[in-house]
Backbone as numpy.savetxt, mean C-alpha at the origin, in Angstrom:
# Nx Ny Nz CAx CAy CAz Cx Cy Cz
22.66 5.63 -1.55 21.54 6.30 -0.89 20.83 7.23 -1.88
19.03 7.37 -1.67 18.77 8.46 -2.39 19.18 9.47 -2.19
19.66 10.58 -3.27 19.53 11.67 -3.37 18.64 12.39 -4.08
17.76 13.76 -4.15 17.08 13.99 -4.91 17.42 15.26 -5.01
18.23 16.62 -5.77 17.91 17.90 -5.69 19.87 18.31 -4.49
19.96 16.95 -4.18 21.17 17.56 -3.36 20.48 17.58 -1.74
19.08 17.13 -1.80 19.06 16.78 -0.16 18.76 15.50 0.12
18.76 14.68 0.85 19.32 13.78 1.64 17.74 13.51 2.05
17.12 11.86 1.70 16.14 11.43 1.81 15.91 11.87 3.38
14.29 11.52 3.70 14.25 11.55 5.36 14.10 9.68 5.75
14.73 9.58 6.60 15.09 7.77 6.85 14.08 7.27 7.10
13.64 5.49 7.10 12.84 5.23 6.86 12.68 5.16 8.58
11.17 5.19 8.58 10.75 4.39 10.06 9.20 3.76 9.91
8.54 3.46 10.88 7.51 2.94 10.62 6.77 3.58 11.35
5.28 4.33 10.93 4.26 5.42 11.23 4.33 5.19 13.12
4.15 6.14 13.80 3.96 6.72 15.15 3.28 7.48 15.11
1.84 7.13 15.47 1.06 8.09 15.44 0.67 9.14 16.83
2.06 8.83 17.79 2.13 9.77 18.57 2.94 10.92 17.96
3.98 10.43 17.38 4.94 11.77 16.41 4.23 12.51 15.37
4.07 13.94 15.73 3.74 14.94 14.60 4.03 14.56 13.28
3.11 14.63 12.25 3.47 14.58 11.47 4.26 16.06 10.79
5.56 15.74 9.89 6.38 16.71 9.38 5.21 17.82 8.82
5.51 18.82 8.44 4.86 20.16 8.21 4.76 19.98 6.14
5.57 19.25 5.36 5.09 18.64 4.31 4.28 18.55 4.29
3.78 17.41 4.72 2.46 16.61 4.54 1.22 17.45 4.94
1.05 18.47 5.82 0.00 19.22 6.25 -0.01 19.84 4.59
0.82 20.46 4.37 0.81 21.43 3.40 0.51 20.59 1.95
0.97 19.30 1.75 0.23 18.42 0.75 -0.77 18.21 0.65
-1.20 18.07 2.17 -2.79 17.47 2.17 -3.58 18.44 2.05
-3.39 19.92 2.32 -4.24 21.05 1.91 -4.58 21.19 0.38
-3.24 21.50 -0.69 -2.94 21.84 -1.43 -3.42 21.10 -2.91
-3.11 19.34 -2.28 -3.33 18.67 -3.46 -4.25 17.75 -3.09
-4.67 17.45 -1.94 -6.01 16.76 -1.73 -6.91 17.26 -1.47
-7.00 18.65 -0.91 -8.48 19.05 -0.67 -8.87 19.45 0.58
-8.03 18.81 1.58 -7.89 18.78 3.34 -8.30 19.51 4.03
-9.14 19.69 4.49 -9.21 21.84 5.19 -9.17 20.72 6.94
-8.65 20.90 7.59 -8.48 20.34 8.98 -9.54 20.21 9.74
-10.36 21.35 9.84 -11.59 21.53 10.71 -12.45 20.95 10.06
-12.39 20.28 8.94 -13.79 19.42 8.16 -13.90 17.96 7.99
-12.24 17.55 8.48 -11.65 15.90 8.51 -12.77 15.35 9.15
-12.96 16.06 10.38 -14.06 14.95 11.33 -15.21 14.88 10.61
-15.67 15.64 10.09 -17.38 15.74 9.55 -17.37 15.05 8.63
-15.81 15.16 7.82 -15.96 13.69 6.34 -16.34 12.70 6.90
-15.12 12.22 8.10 -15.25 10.58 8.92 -16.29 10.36 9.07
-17.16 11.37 10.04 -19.07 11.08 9.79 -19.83 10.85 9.07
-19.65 11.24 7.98 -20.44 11.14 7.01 -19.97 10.05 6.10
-18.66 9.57 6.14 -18.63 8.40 5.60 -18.58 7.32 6.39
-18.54 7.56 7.35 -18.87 6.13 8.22 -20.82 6.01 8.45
-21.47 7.29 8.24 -22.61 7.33 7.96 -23.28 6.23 6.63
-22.70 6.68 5.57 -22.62 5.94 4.26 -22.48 4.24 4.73
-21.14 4.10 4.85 -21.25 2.61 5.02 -21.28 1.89 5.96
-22.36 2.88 6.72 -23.53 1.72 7.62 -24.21 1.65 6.98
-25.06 2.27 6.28 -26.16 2.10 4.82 -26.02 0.96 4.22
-24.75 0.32 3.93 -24.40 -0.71 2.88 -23.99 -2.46 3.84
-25.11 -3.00 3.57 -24.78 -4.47 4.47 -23.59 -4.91 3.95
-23.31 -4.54 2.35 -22.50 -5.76 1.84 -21.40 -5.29 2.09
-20.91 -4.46 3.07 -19.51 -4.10 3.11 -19.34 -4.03 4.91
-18.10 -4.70 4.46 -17.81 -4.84 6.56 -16.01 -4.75 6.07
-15.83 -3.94 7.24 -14.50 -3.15 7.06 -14.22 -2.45 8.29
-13.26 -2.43 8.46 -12.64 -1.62 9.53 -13.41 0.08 9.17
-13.61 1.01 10.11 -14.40 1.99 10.41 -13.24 3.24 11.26
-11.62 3.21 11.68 -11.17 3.74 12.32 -10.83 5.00 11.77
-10.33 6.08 11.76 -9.84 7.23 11.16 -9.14 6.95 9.51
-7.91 6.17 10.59 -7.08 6.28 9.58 -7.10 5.24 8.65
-8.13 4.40 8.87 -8.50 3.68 7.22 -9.33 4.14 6.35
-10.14 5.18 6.94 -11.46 5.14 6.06 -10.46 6.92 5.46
-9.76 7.64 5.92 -8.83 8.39 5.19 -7.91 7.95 4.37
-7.30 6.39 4.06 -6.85 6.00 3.04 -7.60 6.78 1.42
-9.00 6.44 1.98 -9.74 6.13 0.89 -10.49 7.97 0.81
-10.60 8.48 0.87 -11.02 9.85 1.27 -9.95 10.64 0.55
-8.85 10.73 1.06 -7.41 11.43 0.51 -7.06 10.78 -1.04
-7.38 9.69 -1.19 -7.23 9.33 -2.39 -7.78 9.85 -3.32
-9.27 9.99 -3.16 -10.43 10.77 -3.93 -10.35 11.91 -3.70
-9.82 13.04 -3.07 -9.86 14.37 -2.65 -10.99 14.38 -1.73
-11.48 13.86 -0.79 -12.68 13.79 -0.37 -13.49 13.85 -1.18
-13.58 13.71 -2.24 -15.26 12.98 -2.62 -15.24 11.36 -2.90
-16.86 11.92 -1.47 -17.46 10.62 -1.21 -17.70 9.69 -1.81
-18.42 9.93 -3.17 -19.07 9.09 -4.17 -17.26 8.13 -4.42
-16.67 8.71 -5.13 -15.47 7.91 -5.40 -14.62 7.51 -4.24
-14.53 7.72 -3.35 -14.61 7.19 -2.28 -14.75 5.89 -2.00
-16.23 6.00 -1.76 -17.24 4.97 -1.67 -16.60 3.96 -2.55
-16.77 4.04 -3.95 -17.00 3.26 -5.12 -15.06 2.40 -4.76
-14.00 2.83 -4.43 -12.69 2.81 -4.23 -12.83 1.89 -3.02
-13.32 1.95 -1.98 -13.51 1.20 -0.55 -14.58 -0.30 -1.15
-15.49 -0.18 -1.71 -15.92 -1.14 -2.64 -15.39 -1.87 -3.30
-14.83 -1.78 -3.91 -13.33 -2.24 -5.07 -13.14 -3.04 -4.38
-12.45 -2.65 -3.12 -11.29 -2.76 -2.26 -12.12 -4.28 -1.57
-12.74 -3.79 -1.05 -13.61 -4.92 -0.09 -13.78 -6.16 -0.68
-14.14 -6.10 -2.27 -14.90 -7.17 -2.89 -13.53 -7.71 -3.51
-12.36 -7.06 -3.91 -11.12 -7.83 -4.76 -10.62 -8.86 -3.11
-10.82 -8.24 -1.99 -9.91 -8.86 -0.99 -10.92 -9.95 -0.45
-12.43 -10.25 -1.24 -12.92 -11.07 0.12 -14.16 -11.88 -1.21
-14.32 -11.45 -2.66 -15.12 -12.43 -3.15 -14.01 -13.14 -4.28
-13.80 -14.29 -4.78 -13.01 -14.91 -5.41 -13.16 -14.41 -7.02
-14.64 -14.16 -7.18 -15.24 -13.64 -8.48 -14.32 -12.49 -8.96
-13.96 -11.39 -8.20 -13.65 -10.39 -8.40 -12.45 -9.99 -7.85
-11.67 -11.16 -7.38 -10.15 -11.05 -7.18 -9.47 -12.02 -6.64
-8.46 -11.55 -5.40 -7.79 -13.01 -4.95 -7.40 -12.87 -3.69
-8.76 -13.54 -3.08 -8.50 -13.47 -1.80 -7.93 -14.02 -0.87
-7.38 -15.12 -1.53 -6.40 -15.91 -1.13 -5.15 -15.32 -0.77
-5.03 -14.25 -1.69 -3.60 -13.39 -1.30 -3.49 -13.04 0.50
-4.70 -12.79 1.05 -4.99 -11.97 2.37 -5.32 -12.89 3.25
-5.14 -14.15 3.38 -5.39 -15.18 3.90 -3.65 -15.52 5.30
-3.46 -14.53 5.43 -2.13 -14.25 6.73 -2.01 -15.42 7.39
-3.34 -15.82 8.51 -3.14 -16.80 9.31 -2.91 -17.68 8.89
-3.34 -18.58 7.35 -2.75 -19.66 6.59 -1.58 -19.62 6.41
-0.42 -18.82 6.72 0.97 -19.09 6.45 1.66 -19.50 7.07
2.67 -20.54 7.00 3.58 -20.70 8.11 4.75 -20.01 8.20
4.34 -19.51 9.83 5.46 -18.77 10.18 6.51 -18.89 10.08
7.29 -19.86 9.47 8.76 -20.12 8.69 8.58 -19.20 7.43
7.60 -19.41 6.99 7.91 -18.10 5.55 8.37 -16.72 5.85
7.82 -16.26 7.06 8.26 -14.98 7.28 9.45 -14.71 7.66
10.12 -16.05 8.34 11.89 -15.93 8.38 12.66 -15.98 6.77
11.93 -16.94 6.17 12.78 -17.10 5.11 12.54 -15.73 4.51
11.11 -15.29 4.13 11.17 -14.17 3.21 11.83 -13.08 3.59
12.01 -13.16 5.24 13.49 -12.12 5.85 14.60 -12.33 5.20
14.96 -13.27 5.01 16.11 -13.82 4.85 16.63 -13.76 3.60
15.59 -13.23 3.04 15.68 -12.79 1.03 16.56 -11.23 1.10
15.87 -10.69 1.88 16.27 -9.48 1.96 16.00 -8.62 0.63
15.53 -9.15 -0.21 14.77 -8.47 -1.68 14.08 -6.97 -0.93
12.96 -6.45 -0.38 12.24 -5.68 -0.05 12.83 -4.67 0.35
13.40 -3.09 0.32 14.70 -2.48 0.93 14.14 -1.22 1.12
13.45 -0.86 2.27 12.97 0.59 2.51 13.73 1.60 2.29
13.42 2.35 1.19 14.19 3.67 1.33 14.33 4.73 2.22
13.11 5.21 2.58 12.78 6.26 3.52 11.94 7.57 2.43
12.13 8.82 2.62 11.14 9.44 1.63 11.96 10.34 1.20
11.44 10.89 0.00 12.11 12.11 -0.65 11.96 13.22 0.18
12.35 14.26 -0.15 12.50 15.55 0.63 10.97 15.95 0.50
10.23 15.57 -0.08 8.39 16.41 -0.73 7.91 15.39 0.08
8.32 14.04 0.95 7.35 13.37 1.59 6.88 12.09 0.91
7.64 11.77 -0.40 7.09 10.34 -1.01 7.88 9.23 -0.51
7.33 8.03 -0.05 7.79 7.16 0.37 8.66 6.28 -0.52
9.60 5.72 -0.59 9.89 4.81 -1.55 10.92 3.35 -1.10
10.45 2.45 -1.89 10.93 1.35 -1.60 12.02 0.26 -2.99
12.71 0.27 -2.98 13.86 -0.85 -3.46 13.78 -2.28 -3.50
12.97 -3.23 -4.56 12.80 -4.20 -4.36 13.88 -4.67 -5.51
15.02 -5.66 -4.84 15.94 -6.21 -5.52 15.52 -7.42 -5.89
15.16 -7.54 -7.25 14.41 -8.99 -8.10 15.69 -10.14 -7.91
17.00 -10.15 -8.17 17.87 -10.98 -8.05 18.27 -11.35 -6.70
17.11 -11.15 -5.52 17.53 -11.69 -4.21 16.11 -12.67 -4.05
15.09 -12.69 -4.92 13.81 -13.42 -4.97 14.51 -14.80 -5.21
14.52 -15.73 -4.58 14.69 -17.06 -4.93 13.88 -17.82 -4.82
13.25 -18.55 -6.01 11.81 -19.21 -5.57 12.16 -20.47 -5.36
13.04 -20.89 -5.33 13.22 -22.66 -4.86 13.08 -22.45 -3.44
13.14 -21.02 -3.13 13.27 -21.21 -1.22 11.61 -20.60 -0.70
10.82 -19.85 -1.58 9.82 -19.34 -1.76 9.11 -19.76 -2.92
7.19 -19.41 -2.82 7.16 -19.46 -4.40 6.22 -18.45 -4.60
6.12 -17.73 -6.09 5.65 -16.35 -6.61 4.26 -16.35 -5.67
3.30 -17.25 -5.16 2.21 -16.92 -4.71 2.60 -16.55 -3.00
3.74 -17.07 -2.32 3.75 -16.85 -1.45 4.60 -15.10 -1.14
5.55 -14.85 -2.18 5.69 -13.45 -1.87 4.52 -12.94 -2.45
3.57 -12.90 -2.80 2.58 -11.99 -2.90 1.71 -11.66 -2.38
1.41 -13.15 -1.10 0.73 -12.96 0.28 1.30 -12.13 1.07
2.66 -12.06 1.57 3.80 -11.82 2.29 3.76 -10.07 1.86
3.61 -9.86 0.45 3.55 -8.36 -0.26 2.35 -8.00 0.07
1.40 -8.51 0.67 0.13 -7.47 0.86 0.36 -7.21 2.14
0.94 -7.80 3.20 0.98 -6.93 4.57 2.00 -5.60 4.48
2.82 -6.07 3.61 3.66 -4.65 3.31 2.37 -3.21 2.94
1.84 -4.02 2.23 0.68 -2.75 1.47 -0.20 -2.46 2.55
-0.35 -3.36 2.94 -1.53 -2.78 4.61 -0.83 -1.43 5.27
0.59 -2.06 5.50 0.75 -1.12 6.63 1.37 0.00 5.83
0.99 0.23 4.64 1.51 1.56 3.82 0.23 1.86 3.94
-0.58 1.33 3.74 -2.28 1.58 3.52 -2.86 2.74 4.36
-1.95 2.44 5.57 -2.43 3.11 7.18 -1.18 3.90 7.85
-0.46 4.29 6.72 0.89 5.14 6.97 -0.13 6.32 6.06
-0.16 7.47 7.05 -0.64 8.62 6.23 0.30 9.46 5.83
1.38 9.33 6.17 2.21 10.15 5.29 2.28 9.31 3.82
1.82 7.83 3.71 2.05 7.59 2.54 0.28 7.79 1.44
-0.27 7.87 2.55 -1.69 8.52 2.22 -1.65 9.44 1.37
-1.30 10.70 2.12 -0.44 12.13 1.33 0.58 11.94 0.26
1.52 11.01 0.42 2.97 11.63 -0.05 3.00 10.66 -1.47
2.10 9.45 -0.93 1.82 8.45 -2.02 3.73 7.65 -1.63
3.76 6.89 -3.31 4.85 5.93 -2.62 5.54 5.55 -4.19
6.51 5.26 -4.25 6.92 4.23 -5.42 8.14 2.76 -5.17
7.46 2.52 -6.01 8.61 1.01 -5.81 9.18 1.03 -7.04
10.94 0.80 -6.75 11.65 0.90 -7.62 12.27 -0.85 -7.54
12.35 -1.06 -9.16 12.98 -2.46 -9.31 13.96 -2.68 -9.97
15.47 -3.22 -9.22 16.48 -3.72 -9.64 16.50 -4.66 -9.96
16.62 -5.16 -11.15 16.64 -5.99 -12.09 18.35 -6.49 -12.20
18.86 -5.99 -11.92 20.30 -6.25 -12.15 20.40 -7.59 -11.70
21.43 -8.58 -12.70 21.78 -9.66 -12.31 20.74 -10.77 -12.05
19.33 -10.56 -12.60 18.34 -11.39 -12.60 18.52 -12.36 -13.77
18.38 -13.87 -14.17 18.87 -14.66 -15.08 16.83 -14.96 -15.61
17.34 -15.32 -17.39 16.17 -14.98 -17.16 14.68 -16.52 -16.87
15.37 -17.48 -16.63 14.78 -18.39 -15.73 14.19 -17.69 -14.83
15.04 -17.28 -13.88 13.97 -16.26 -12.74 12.91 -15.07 -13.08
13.70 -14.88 -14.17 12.56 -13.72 -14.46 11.43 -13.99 -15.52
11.09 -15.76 -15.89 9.85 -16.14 -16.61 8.90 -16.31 -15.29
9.80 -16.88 -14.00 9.21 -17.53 -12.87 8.44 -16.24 -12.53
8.58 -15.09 -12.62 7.88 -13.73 -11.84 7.08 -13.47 -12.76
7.34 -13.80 -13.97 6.67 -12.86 -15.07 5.12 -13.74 -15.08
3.74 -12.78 -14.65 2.60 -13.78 -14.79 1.79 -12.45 -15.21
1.09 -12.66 -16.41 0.62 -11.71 -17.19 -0.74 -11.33 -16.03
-1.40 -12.65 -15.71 -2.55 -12.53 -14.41 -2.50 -11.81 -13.40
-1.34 -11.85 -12.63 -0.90 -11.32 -11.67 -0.65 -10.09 -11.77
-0.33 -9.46 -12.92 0.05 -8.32 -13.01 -1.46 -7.82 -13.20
-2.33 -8.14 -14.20 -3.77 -7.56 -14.76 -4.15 -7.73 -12.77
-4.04 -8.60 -11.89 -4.97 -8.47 -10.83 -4.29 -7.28 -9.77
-3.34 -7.51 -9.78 -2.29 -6.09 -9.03 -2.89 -4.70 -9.52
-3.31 -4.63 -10.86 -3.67 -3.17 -11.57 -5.22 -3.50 -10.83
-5.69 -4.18 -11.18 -7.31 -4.09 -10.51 -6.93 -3.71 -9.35
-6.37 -4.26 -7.89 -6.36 -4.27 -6.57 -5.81 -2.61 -6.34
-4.89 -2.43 -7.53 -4.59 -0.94 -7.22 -5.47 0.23 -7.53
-6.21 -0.28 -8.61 -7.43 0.48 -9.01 -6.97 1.33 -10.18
-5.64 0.86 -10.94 -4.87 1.95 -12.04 -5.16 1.32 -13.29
-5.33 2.05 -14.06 -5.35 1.69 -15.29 -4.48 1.27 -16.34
């Protein structure tokens, strides 16, 4: 189990946005994003103002997506904007990414048993400061039963619903990789220099 400092991760669950969020994250989102509470709504306005302005972008419009992108930038709009852009055009023009990855309903629902059945993906839960973190064990990836393009379809609904977890908004997230016991046949099969350059685009990191 993590430990960090001698306290005891908080366990994982999946966002309830009837449950308060912990008193962390208020105090993150003031501190290191910019947050003042009484001004959240007037951002949402004004950026849902913005991209009605813009035909070429169609996107979900609810709180807690268009604060993905807001908290990321500290609330400013301009980068914002330019970040929700990115975003739109890597997931939906071929030119500028792979949209094939986000293509859900094309899968058959047997993949999602098997890719259960990998058990590779291993939620941690969060550090004591509120960062989310996750355990992906590379030596449980078996691609004769899967193949590298299909966990990477399968890996973007994971990212959605971190996308729209605001504590991971705030707290941000890391993925840690056990490599242990990976042969390295399996690990030419993962290794795709493309995939990695399009993952850094989709993430927007340098």
């Amino acid at each position: 189990m993590l430990r960090l400092r001698g306290r005891s991760p908080i366990p994982f669950d999946l966002y309830d946005p009837i449950t308060p969020l912990p008193s962390i994250y208020a105090t993150r989102a003031r501190e290191e994003l910019n947050e003042v509470v009484t001004e959240v709504s007037s951002h949402l306005e004004r950026f849902r103002l913005s991209i009605s302005s813009l035909p070429h972008i169609t996107c979900p419009t609810d709180d807690i997506f268009l604060l993905a992108f807001l908290r990321y930038e500290k609330y400013d709009h301009a980068n914002a904007m330019k970040r929700l852009e990115n975003f739109c055009a890597f997931r939906s023009l071929p030119g500028e990414g792979k949209p094939e990855w986000f293509q859900y309903d094309s899968l058959d629902r047997d993949l999602y048993k098997r890719i259960g059945e990998l058990r590779y993906l291993i939620p941690l839960g969060s550090t004591f400061d509120g960062t989310s973190c996750v355990l992906i064990k590379a030596e449980r990836l078996n691609f004769d039963v899967v193949t590298f393009h299909e966990v990477m379809c399968t890996s973007q609904i994971w990212n959605d619903v971190m996308l729209l977890d605001p504590r991971v908004q705030i707290g941000g997230f890391i993925f840690l990789m056990d490599m242990a016991g990976v042969k390295l046949r399996e690990l030419q099969r993962m290794s795709d220099q493309q995939v990695s350059e399009f993952g850094c685009k989709y993430f927007q990191v340098s």
